[in-house]
PDB file of C-alpha atoms and ligand atoms in Angstrom:
ATOM      1  CA  MET A   1      -0.056 -21.341  -0.980  1.00 86.00           C
ATOM      2  CA  ALA A   2       2.292 -21.106   2.000  1.00 93.00           C
ATOM      3  CA  ARG A   3       0.778 -20.699   5.483  1.00 95.00           C
ATOM      4  CA  HIS A   4       2.594 -19.367   8.490  1.00 96.00           C
ATOM      5  CA  GLU A   5       1.496 -18.779  12.037  1.00 97.00           C
ATOM      6  CA  VAL A   6       3.154 -15.576  13.148  1.00 97.00           C
ATOM      7  CA  ALA A   7       3.214 -13.653  16.425  1.00 97.00           C
ATOM      8  CA  LEU A   8       1.858 -10.114  16.704  1.00 98.00           C
ATOM      9  CA  GLN A   9       4.825  -8.060  17.856  1.00 98.00           C
ATOM     10  CA  GLY A  10       3.457  -4.558  17.857  1.00 97.00           C
ATOM     11  CA  ARG A  11       0.732  -2.224  16.790  1.00 97.00           C
ATOM     12  CA  GLU A  12       0.587   1.531  16.556  1.00 97.00           C
ATOM     13  CA  GLU A  13      -1.640   4.272  15.261  1.00 97.00           C
ATOM     14  CA  ILE A  14       0.236   5.670  12.270  1.00 98.00           C
ATOM     15  CA  ALA A  15      -2.375   8.202  11.169  1.00 98.00           C
ATOM     16  CA  GLU A  16      -5.805   9.252  12.326  1.00 96.00           C
ATOM     17  CA  GLY A  17      -7.943   6.080  12.469  1.00 95.00           C
ATOM     18  CA  THR A  18      -5.165   4.045  10.827  1.00 97.00           C
ATOM     19  CA  MET A  19      -3.190   1.268  12.477  1.00 97.00           C
ATOM     20  CA  ALA A  20      -0.080  -0.671  11.584  1.00 98.00           C
ATOM     21  CA  PHE A  21       0.438  -4.202  12.876  1.00 98.00           C
ATOM     22  CA  ARG A  22       3.860  -5.827  13.005  1.00 98.00           C
ATOM     23  CA  PHE A  23       4.413  -9.556  12.923  1.00 98.00           C
ATOM     24  CA  ALA A  24       7.537 -11.660  13.356  1.00 97.00           C
ATOM     25  CA  LYS A  25       8.825 -12.654   9.945  1.00 97.00           C
ATOM     26  CA  PRO A  26       9.056 -16.460   9.630  1.00 94.00           C
ATOM     27  CA  ALA A  27      12.423 -17.870   8.519  1.00 92.00           C
ATOM     28  CA  GLY A  28      12.513 -18.173   4.748  1.00 89.00           C
ATOM     29  CA  PHE A  29       9.487 -15.938   4.175  1.00 95.00           C
ATOM     30  CA  ASP A  30      10.207 -14.346   0.802  1.00 96.00           C
ATOM     31  CA  PHE A  31       8.030 -11.794  -0.879  1.00 98.00           C
ATOM     32  CA  LYS A  32       8.220  -9.123  -3.520  1.00 98.00           C
ATOM     33  CA  PRO A  33       7.382  -5.514  -2.680  1.00 98.00           C
ATOM     34  CA  GLY A  34       3.762  -4.939  -3.675  1.00 98.00           C
ATOM     35  CA  GLN A  35       2.533  -8.382  -2.653  1.00 98.00           C
ATOM     36  CA  SER A  36      -0.139  -9.043  -0.047  1.00 98.00           C
ATOM     37  CA  VAL A  37      -1.014 -11.676   2.527  1.00 98.00           C
ATOM     38  CA  ASN A  38      -4.292 -13.055   3.730  1.00 97.00           C
ATOM     39  CA  VAL A  39      -4.440 -12.501   7.488  1.00 98.00           C
ATOM     40  CA  ALA A  40      -6.613 -15.063   9.295  1.00 97.00           C
ATOM     41  CA  LEU A  41      -7.591 -14.833  12.952  1.00 96.00           C
ATOM     42  CA  LEU A  42      -7.092 -18.125  14.787  1.00 95.00           C
ATOM     43  CA  GLU A  43      -9.981 -17.350  17.155  1.00 89.00           C
ATOM     44  CA  PRO A  44     -12.294 -15.268  14.986  1.00 85.00           C
ATOM     45  CA  PRO A  45     -15.370 -13.509  16.340  1.00 84.00           C
ATOM     46  CA  ALA A  46     -18.761 -15.139  15.731  1.00 87.00           C
ATOM     47  CA  ASP A  47     -19.502 -13.021  12.625  1.00 86.00           C
ATOM     48  CA  PRO A  48     -18.891 -15.446   9.719  1.00 84.00           C
ATOM     49  CA  ASN A  49     -17.382 -12.720   7.504  1.00 88.00           C
ATOM     50  CA  SER A  50     -14.771 -11.696  10.061  1.00 90.00           C
ATOM     51  CA  THR A  51     -12.163 -14.447   9.874  1.00 94.00           C
ATOM     52  CA  ARG A  52      -9.759 -13.070   7.284  1.00 96.00           C
ATOM     53  CA  ARG A  53      -8.802 -10.095   5.144  1.00 96.00           C
ATOM     54  CA  THR A  54      -6.283  -9.557   2.369  1.00 97.00           C
ATOM     55  CA  LEU A  55      -3.765  -6.871   3.335  1.00 98.00           C
ATOM     56  CA  SER A  56      -0.727  -5.649   1.432  1.00 98.00           C
ATOM     57  CA  LEU A  57       2.658  -5.971   3.042  1.00 98.00           C
ATOM     58  CA  ALA A  58       3.615  -2.371   3.806  1.00 98.00           C
ATOM     59  CA  SER A  59       7.037  -3.450   5.035  1.00 98.00           C
ATOM     60  CA  ALA A  60       9.843  -3.899   2.552  1.00 98.00           C
ATOM     61  CA  PRO A  61      11.528  -7.296   2.232  1.00 98.00           C
ATOM     62  CA  PHE A  62      14.824  -5.969   3.651  1.00 98.00           C
ATOM     63  CA  GLU A  63      13.078  -4.921   6.885  1.00 98.00           C
ATOM     64  CA  GLY A  64      13.081  -7.265   9.860  1.00 96.00           C
ATOM     65  CA  ASP A  65       9.343  -7.553  10.556  1.00 96.00           C
ATOM     66  CA  LEU A  66       6.256  -7.968   8.442  1.00 98.00           C
ATOM     67  CA  MET A  67       3.937  -4.984   8.656  1.00 98.00           C
ATOM     68  CA  VAL A  68       0.402  -4.436   7.442  1.00 98.00           C
ATOM     69  CA  ALA A  69      -1.641  -1.270   7.873  1.00 98.00           C
ATOM     70  CA  THR A  70      -5.348  -0.608   7.724  1.00 97.00           C
ATOM     71  CA  ARG A  71      -7.985   2.041   8.306  1.00 96.00           C
ATOM     72  CA  MET A  72     -10.031   1.160  11.384  1.00 93.00           C
ATOM     73  CA  ARG A  73     -12.948   3.607  10.831  1.00 77.00           C
ATOM     74  CA  GLU A  74     -15.955   2.262  12.705  1.00 75.00           C
ATOM     75  CA  GLY A  75     -14.167  -1.076  12.381  1.00 79.00           C
ATOM     76  CA  SER A  76     -15.455  -4.348  10.996  1.00 90.00           C
ATOM     77  CA  ALA A  77     -15.540  -7.270  13.447  1.00 93.00           C
ATOM     78  CA  PHE A  78     -12.274  -8.508  11.891  1.00 95.00           C
ATOM     79  CA  LYS A  79     -10.532  -5.201  12.482  1.00 95.00           C
ATOM     80  CA  ARG A  80     -11.864  -4.836  16.026  1.00 94.00           C
ATOM     81  CA  ALA A  81     -10.619  -8.358  16.833  1.00 94.00           C
ATOM     82  CA  LEU A  82      -7.192  -7.672  15.309  1.00 96.00           C
ATOM     83  CA  LYS A  83      -6.915  -4.452  17.292  1.00 95.00           C
ATOM     84  CA  ALA A  84      -7.801  -6.263  20.530  1.00 94.00           C
ATOM     85  CA  LEU A  85      -5.384  -9.159  19.976  1.00 96.00           C
ATOM     86  CA  PRO A  86      -2.831  -9.346  22.825  1.00 96.00           C
ATOM     87  CA  LEU A  87       0.787  -8.913  21.751  1.00 97.00           C
ATOM     88  CA  GLY A  88       2.428 -12.306  21.302  1.00 97.00           C
ATOM     89  CA  SER A  89      -0.803 -13.916  20.005  1.00 97.00           C
ATOM     90  CA  HIS A  90      -0.622 -15.638  16.666  1.00 97.00           C
ATOM     91  CA  VAL A  91      -2.454 -15.126  13.399  1.00 97.00           C
ATOM     92  CA  ARG A  92      -2.175 -17.193  10.239  1.00 97.00           C
ATOM     93  CA  LEU A  93      -0.708 -15.565   7.160  1.00 97.00           C
ATOM     94  CA  VAL A  94      -1.484 -17.169   3.813  1.00 97.00           C
ATOM     95  CA  GLY A  95       0.722 -15.990   0.997  1.00 94.00           C
ATOM     96  CA  PRO A  96       2.469 -13.943  -0.167  1.00 97.00           C
ATOM     97  CA  ALA A  97       0.361 -13.406  -3.270  1.00 97.00           C
ATOM     98  CA  GLY A  98      -0.178 -10.779  -5.908  1.00 97.00           C
ATOM     99  CA  THR A  99       1.379  -9.627  -9.139  1.00 96.00           C
ATOM    100  CA  MET A 100       1.455  -5.842  -8.665  1.00 97.00           C
ATOM    101  CA  THR A 101       5.229  -5.745  -8.377  1.00 98.00           C
ATOM    102  CA  LEU A 102       7.745  -3.353  -9.898  1.00 98.00           C
ATOM    103  CA  HIS A 103       8.653  -3.865 -13.563  1.00 98.00           C
ATOM    104  CA  GLU A 104      12.247  -4.802 -14.251  1.00 97.00           C
ATOM    105  CA  ASP A 105      13.298  -2.299 -16.903  1.00 98.00           C
ATOM    106  CA  PRO A 106      14.886   0.669 -15.056  1.00 97.00           C
ATOM    107  CA  ALA A 107      14.640   2.795 -18.225  1.00 97.00           C
ATOM    108  CA  ARG A 108      10.878   2.950 -17.671  1.00 98.00           C
ATOM    109  CA  ALA A 109       9.528   5.157 -14.887  1.00 98.00           C
ATOM    110  CA  ALA A 110       7.059   3.877 -12.298  1.00 98.00           C
ATOM    111  CA  VAL A 111       4.100   6.097 -11.477  1.00 98.00           C
ATOM    112  CA  PHE A 112       2.366   5.036  -8.272  1.00 98.00           C
ATOM    113  CA  ILE A 113      -1.085   6.443  -7.563  1.00 98.00           C
ATOM    114  CA  ALA A 114      -2.349   5.799  -4.049  1.00 98.00           C
ATOM    115  CA  GLY A 115      -5.686   6.700  -2.521  1.00 97.00           C
ATOM    116  CA  GLY A 116      -5.530   6.674   1.272  1.00 97.00           C
ATOM    117  CA  ILE A 117      -4.465   3.329   2.687  1.00 97.00           C
ATOM    118  CA  GLY A 118      -3.677   2.247  -0.889  1.00 98.00           C
ATOM    119  CA  ILE A 119      -0.215   3.548  -0.003  1.00 98.00           C
ATOM    120  CA  THR A 120       0.730   0.212   1.625  1.00 98.00           C
ATOM    121  CA  PRO A 121       2.147  -1.682  -1.391  1.00 98.00           C
ATOM    122  CA  PHE A 122       3.964   1.460  -2.557  1.00 98.00           C
ATOM    123  CA  ARG A 123       5.718   2.051   0.764  1.00 98.00           C
ATOM    124  CA  SER A 124       7.207  -1.431   0.381  1.00 98.00           C
ATOM    125  CA  MET A 125       8.172  -0.874  -3.260  1.00 98.00           C
ATOM    126  CA  LEU A 126       9.692   2.572  -2.656  1.00 98.00           C
ATOM    127  CA  LEU A 127      11.767   1.584   0.356  1.00 98.00           C
ATOM    128  CA  GLN A 128      13.045  -1.584  -1.281  1.00 98.00           C
ATOM    129  CA  ALA A 129      13.911   0.309  -4.479  1.00 98.00           C
ATOM    130  CA  GLU A 130      16.055   2.705  -2.449  1.00 97.00           C
ATOM    131  CA  HIS A 131      17.635  -0.165  -0.519  1.00 97.00           C
ATOM    132  CA  ASP A 132      18.489  -2.015  -3.748  1.00 98.00           C
ATOM    133  CA  ARG A 133      19.629   1.234  -5.435  1.00 97.00           C
ATOM    134  CA  LEU A 134      17.360   0.564  -8.390  1.00 97.00           C
ATOM    135  CA  GLY A 135      17.773   2.887 -11.337  1.00 97.00           C
ATOM    136  CA  HIS A 136      14.037   3.452 -11.942  1.00 97.00           C
ATOM    137  CA  ARG A 137      12.596   6.965 -11.741  1.00 97.00           C
ATOM    138  CA  LEU A 138       9.743   6.727  -9.233  1.00 98.00           C
ATOM    139  CA  PHE A 139       6.741   9.052  -8.993  1.00 97.00           C
ATOM    140  CA  LEU A 140       4.057   8.883  -6.323  1.00 97.00           C
ATOM    141  CA  ALA A 141       0.738  10.721  -6.335  1.00 97.00           C
ATOM    142  CA  TYR A 142      -0.671  10.176  -2.849  1.00 97.00           C
ATOM    143  CA  SER A 143      -4.084  11.516  -2.012  1.00 97.00           C
ATOM    144  CA  ASN A 144      -5.823  11.700   1.351  1.00 97.00           C
ATOM    145  CA  ARG A 145      -8.680  13.767   2.694  1.00 96.00           C
ATOM    146  CA  ARG A 146      -6.503  15.445   5.319  1.00 97.00           C
ATOM    147  CA  ARG A 147      -2.875  15.476   6.360  1.00 97.00           C
ATOM    148  CA  ASP A 148      -3.515  13.731   9.689  1.00 97.00           C
ATOM    149  CA  GLN A 149      -4.958  10.781   7.746  1.00 97.00           C
ATOM    150  CA  ALA A 150      -1.926  10.383   5.470  1.00 98.00           C
ATOM    151  CA  ALA A 151      -0.095   7.277   6.695  1.00 98.00           C
ATOM    152  CA  PHE A 152       3.692   7.181   6.190  1.00 98.00           C
ATOM    153  CA  LEU A 153       3.708  10.726   4.760  1.00 98.00           C
ATOM    154  CA  ALA A 154       6.650  12.032   6.833  1.00 98.00           C
ATOM    155  CA  GLU A 155       8.662   8.937   5.942  1.00 98.00           C
ATOM    156  CA  LEU A 156       7.891   9.367   2.243  1.00 98.00           C
ATOM    157  CA  GLN A 157       8.827  13.055   2.365  1.00 98.00           C
ATOM    158  CA  ALA A 158      12.160  12.093   3.957  1.00 98.00           C
ATOM    159  CA  LEU A 159      12.667   9.496   1.233  1.00 98.00           C
ATOM    160  CA  GLU A 160      12.063  12.159  -1.417  1.00 97.00           C
ATOM    161  CA  ARG A 161      14.736  14.366   0.178  1.00 97.00           C
ATOM    162  CA  ARG A 162      17.262  11.489   0.183  1.00 96.00           C
ATOM    163  CA  ASN A 163      16.485  10.013  -3.206  1.00 93.00           C
ATOM    164  CA  ASP A 164      16.569  12.295  -6.216  1.00 92.00           C
ATOM    165  CA  ARG A 165      15.090   9.543  -8.380  1.00 95.00           C
ATOM    166  CA  PHE A 166      11.838   9.782  -6.397  1.00 97.00           C
ATOM    167  CA  ARG A 167       9.221  12.538  -6.680  1.00 96.00           C
ATOM    168  CA  LEU A 168       6.193  12.832  -4.389  1.00 96.00           C
ATOM    169  CA  LEU A 169       2.963  14.706  -5.007  1.00 95.00           C
ATOM    170  CA  SER A 170       0.869  14.608  -1.868  1.00 95.00           C
ATOM    171  CA  LEU A 171      -2.639  15.906  -2.132  1.00 96.00           C
ATOM    172  CA  MET A 172      -5.176  16.664   0.627  1.00 97.00           C
ATOM    173  CA  THR A 173      -8.527  16.518  -1.081  1.00 95.00           C
ATOM    174  CA  ASP A 174     -10.438  18.459   1.632  1.00 96.00           C
ATOM    175  CA  THR A 175      -8.372  21.535   0.802  1.00 95.00           C
ATOM    176  CA  ASP A 176      -6.694  20.836  -2.552  1.00 93.00           C
ATOM    177  CA  GLY A 177      -9.530  19.082  -4.421  1.00 92.00           C
ATOM    178  CA  MET A 178      -9.311  15.703  -6.134  1.00 91.00           C
ATOM    179  CA  LEU A 179      -6.446  14.231  -8.063  1.00 92.00           C
ATOM    180  CA  ASN A 180      -7.398  15.027 -11.640  1.00 92.00           C
ATOM    181  CA  GLU A 181      -5.986  14.785 -15.137  1.00 91.00           C
ATOM    182  CA  GLU A 182      -4.153  18.100 -14.904  1.00 91.00           C
ATOM    183  CA  ARG A 183      -2.456  17.304 -11.599  1.00 91.00           C
ATOM    184  CA  LEU A 184      -1.524  13.829 -12.748  1.00 90.00           C
ATOM    185  CA  GLY A 185      -0.140  15.296 -15.967  1.00 90.00           C
ATOM    186  CA  GLY A 186       2.009  17.630 -13.888  1.00 89.00           C
ATOM    187  CA  ILE A 187       3.646  14.846 -11.951  1.00 85.00           C
ATOM    188  CA  VAL A 188       4.254  12.545 -14.925  1.00 86.00           C
ATOM    189  CA  ALA A 189       5.425  15.229 -17.350  1.00 86.00           C
ATOM    190  CA  ASP A 190       9.000  13.948 -17.366  1.00 85.00           C
ATOM    191  CA  ALA A 191       8.299  10.277 -16.624  1.00 91.00           C
ATOM    192  CA  VAL A 192       9.822   8.226 -19.436  1.00 93.00           C
ATOM    193  CA  LYS A 193       7.620   5.379 -20.798  1.00 95.00           C
ATOM    194  CA  PRO A 194       5.818   5.098 -17.462  1.00 97.00           C
ATOM    195  CA  VAL A 195       4.192   2.019 -16.017  1.00 98.00           C
ATOM    196  CA  TYR A 196       1.267   3.047 -13.791  1.00 98.00           C
ATOM    197  CA  TYR A 197       0.409   1.347 -10.510  1.00 98.00           C
ATOM    198  CA  LEU A 198      -2.902   2.174  -8.838  1.00 98.00           C
ATOM    199  CA  ALA A 199      -4.118   1.162  -5.366  1.00 98.00           C
ATOM    200  CA  GLY A 200      -6.925   2.374  -3.166  1.00 97.00           C
ATOM    201  CA  PRO A 201     -10.709   2.517  -2.984  1.00 96.00           C
ATOM    202  CA  PRO A 202     -12.379   1.014  -6.084  1.00 97.00           C
ATOM    203  CA  ALA A 203     -13.971   4.357  -7.065  1.00 96.00           C
ATOM    204  CA  MET A 204     -10.593   6.088  -7.021  1.00 95.00           C
ATOM    205  CA  VAL A 205      -8.861   3.307  -8.971  1.00 97.00           C
ATOM    206  CA  GLN A 206     -11.642   3.360 -11.588  1.00 97.00           C
ATOM    207  CA  ALA A 207     -11.445   7.160 -11.901  1.00 96.00           C
ATOM    208  CA  MET A 208      -7.683   7.043 -12.449  1.00 96.00           C
ATOM    209  CA  LYS A 209      -8.017   4.209 -14.978  1.00 97.00           C
ATOM    210  CA  ALA A 210     -10.563   6.290 -16.887  1.00 96.00           C
ATOM    211  CA  ILE A 211      -8.104   9.203 -17.068  1.00 95.00           C
ATOM    212  CA  LEU A 212      -5.354   6.899 -18.298  1.00 96.00           C
ATOM    213  CA  THR A 213      -7.642   5.274 -20.876  1.00 96.00           C
ATOM    214  CA  ARG A 214      -8.615   8.712 -22.207  1.00 94.00           C
ATOM    215  CA  ASN A 215      -4.910   9.364 -22.669  1.00 92.00           C
ATOM    216  CA  GLY A 216      -4.334   6.119 -24.536  1.00 94.00           C
ATOM    217  CA  VAL A 217      -2.628   4.310 -21.651  1.00 95.00           C
ATOM    218  CA  GLY A 218      -3.740   0.761 -20.942  1.00 90.00           C
ATOM    219  CA  GLY A 219      -2.856  -2.904 -21.149  1.00 92.00           C
ATOM    220  CA  ASP A 220       0.169  -3.976 -19.150  1.00 93.00           C
ATOM    221  CA  ASP A 221       1.183  -0.347 -18.600  1.00 97.00           C
ATOM    222  CA  VAL A 222      -1.535  -0.043 -15.954  1.00 97.00           C
ATOM    223  CA  ARG A 223      -1.497  -2.356 -12.942  1.00 97.00           C
ATOM    224  CA  SER A 224      -3.980  -1.942 -10.155  1.00 97.00           C
ATOM    225  CA  GLU A 225      -5.387  -3.249  -6.925  1.00 96.00           C
ATOM    226  CA  GLU A 226      -8.802  -2.291  -5.603  1.00 97.00           C
ATOM    227  CA  PHE A 227      -9.210  -2.244  -1.838  1.00 96.00           C
ATOM    228  CA  PHE A 228     -12.863  -3.251  -1.424  1.00 91.00           C
ATOM    229  CA  GLY A 229     -14.646  -1.902   1.636  1.00 87.00           C
ATOM    230  CA  TYR A 230     -13.399   1.686   1.220  1.00 89.00           C
TER     231      TYR A 230
HETATM  232  C1  FAD B 301      -4.726  -7.247  -3.016  1.00 66.52           C
HETATM  233  C2  FAD B 301      -5.413  -6.467  -1.910  1.00 66.52           C
HETATM  234  C3  FAD B 301      -4.646  -5.765  -1.000  1.00 66.52           C
HETATM  235  C4  FAD B 301      -5.251  -5.047   0.031  1.00 66.52           C
HETATM  236  N1  FAD B 301      -4.460  -4.351   0.905  1.00 66.52           N
HETATM  237  C5  FAD B 301      -5.046  -3.646   1.901  1.00 66.52           C
HETATM  238  C6  FAD B 301      -4.245  -2.912   2.832  1.00 66.52           C
HETATM  239  O1  FAD B 301      -3.011  -2.900   2.770  1.00 66.52           O
HETATM  240  N2  FAD B 301      -4.893  -2.232   3.804  1.00 66.52           N
HETATM  241  C7  FAD B 301      -6.261  -2.221   3.908  1.00 66.52           C
HETATM  242  O2  FAD B 301      -6.784  -1.598   4.820  1.00 66.52           O
HETATM  243  N3  FAD B 301      -7.036  -2.886   3.048  1.00 66.52           N
HETATM  244  C8  FAD B 301      -6.464  -3.610   2.050  1.00 66.52           C
HETATM  245  N4  FAD B 301      -7.243  -4.310   1.180  1.00 66.52           N
HETATM  246  C9  FAD B 301      -8.716  -4.300   1.393  1.00 66.52           C
HETATM  247  C10 FAD B 301      -9.069  -5.255   2.529  1.00 66.52           C
HETATM  248  O3  FAD B 301      -8.948  -6.605   2.089  1.00 66.52           O
HETATM  249  C11 FAD B 301     -10.501  -5.025   3.053  1.00 66.52           C
HETATM  250  O4  FAD B 301     -11.434  -5.249   2.028  1.00 66.52           O
HETATM  251  C12 FAD B 301     -10.683  -3.620   3.572  1.00 66.52           C
HETATM  252  O5  FAD B 301      -9.667  -3.328   4.519  1.00 66.52           O
HETATM  253  C13 FAD B 301     -12.049  -3.444   4.201  1.00 66.52           C
HETATM  254  O6  FAD B 301     -12.161  -4.343   5.245  1.00 66.52           O
HETATM  255  P1  FAD B 301     -13.239  -4.148   6.382  1.00 66.52           P
HETATM  256  O7  FAD B 301     -13.097  -5.326   7.284  1.00 66.52           O
HETATM  257  O8  FAD B 301     -13.147  -2.789   6.977  1.00 66.52           O
HETATM  258  O9  FAD B 301     -14.593  -4.109   5.614  1.00 66.52           O
HETATM  259  P2  FAD B 301     -15.564  -5.308   5.287  1.00 66.52           P
HETATM  260  O10 FAD B 301     -16.520  -5.453   6.390  1.00 66.52           O
HETATM  261  O11 FAD B 301     -14.793  -6.489   4.849  1.00 66.52           O
HETATM  262  O12 FAD B 301     -16.294  -4.716   4.048  1.00 66.52           O
HETATM  263  C14 FAD B 301     -15.736  -4.904   2.807  1.00 66.52           C
HETATM  264  C15 FAD B 301     -16.810  -4.680   1.769  1.00 66.52           C
HETATM  265  O13 FAD B 301     -16.259  -4.974   0.521  1.00 66.52           O
HETATM  266  C16 FAD B 301     -17.010  -6.018  -0.075  1.00 66.52           C
HETATM  267  N5  FAD B 301     -16.044  -6.898  -0.753  1.00 66.52           N
HETATM  268  C17 FAD B 301     -15.084  -7.625  -0.183  1.00 66.52           C
HETATM  269  N6  FAD B 301     -14.374  -8.284  -1.115  1.00 66.52           N
HETATM  270  C18 FAD B 301     -14.942  -7.971  -2.315  1.00 66.52           C
HETATM  271  C19 FAD B 301     -14.667  -8.316  -3.670  1.00 66.52           C
HETATM  272  N7  FAD B 301     -13.678  -9.161  -3.978  1.00 66.52           N
HETATM  273  N8  FAD B 301     -15.451  -7.778  -4.627  1.00 66.52           N
HETATM  274  C20 FAD B 301     -16.454  -6.923  -4.330  1.00 66.52           C
HETATM  275  N9  FAD B 301     -16.747  -6.551  -3.063  1.00 66.52           N
HETATM  276  C21 FAD B 301     -16.010  -7.086  -2.084  1.00 66.52           C
HETATM  277  C22 FAD B 301     -17.721  -6.737   1.029  1.00 66.52           C
HETATM  278  O14 FAD B 301     -18.888  -7.364   0.548  1.00 66.52           O
HETATM  279  C23 FAD B 301     -18.014  -5.595   1.983  1.00 66.52           C
HETATM  280  O15 FAD B 301     -19.158  -4.904   1.596  1.00 66.52           O
HETATM  281  C24 FAD B 301      -6.672  -5.042   0.157  1.00 66.52           C
HETATM  282  C25 FAD B 301      -7.446  -5.772  -0.748  1.00 66.52           C
HETATM  283  C26 FAD B 301      -6.835  -6.467  -1.766  1.00 66.52           C
HETATM  284  C27 FAD B 301      -7.693  -7.252  -2.734  1.00 66.52           C
END
């Protein structure tokens, strides 16, 4: 798999306890929206489990930089080291990798279901779909505990206003309750032959898969990524 040493160009807090990191995109670095990279620190902390993490590319291919985003919470040693890295320092990216990319048939809708920071692959897919003027109908159910924790929400709401092929259901579980069968049914009611894409904490992905299975949806119509550690 390809390896690139890339410079950290910027970092910002994009939601409460959530940071985005931008890296210079190497010449010829091609990826598909939805793919991830393995980010390796060149001078990792002593903790043996802190050298690398797999992170989805939240940036879209048409954008100039590569961006990843992660919840810091109390922060693993890897995340603390990434946060402390001086701008201009290098990390090694291995990849891109991953097969959770948008299906080709525009007659089939895409239903994205994101729990928290599981939004990262979908931001890339949604922005690139708009850029490429894809014909797919796109639905996103995006759940967070609270609004201040919902990364990219304002940008996604603006995208919904611009793009009438895209519909967003954003849910704050502290006040609205969990994403359940009824709410999901509401958002997908007019999704034609949908392909489902799930990303987020393993418990959330499993719960959504169980709902889909109960409704006879499975096989290649459900594609998922579990973000371990959440
Ligand atoms: C394809 C993919 C894309 C991802 N994209 C993102 C992203 O965009 N943003 C983001 O924040 N996170 C993403 N993750 C999750 C990320 O790799 C980290 O696991 C997560 O951020 C937690 O890291 P941490 O350093 O805080 O926790 P850690 O200290 O690493 O704790 C993680 C916990 O998960 C367990 N774990 C790790 N890997 C596995 C595994 N394969 N099976 C079972 N348990 C395991 C560890 O044992 C540990 O208990 C992605 C994961 C995958 C697989």
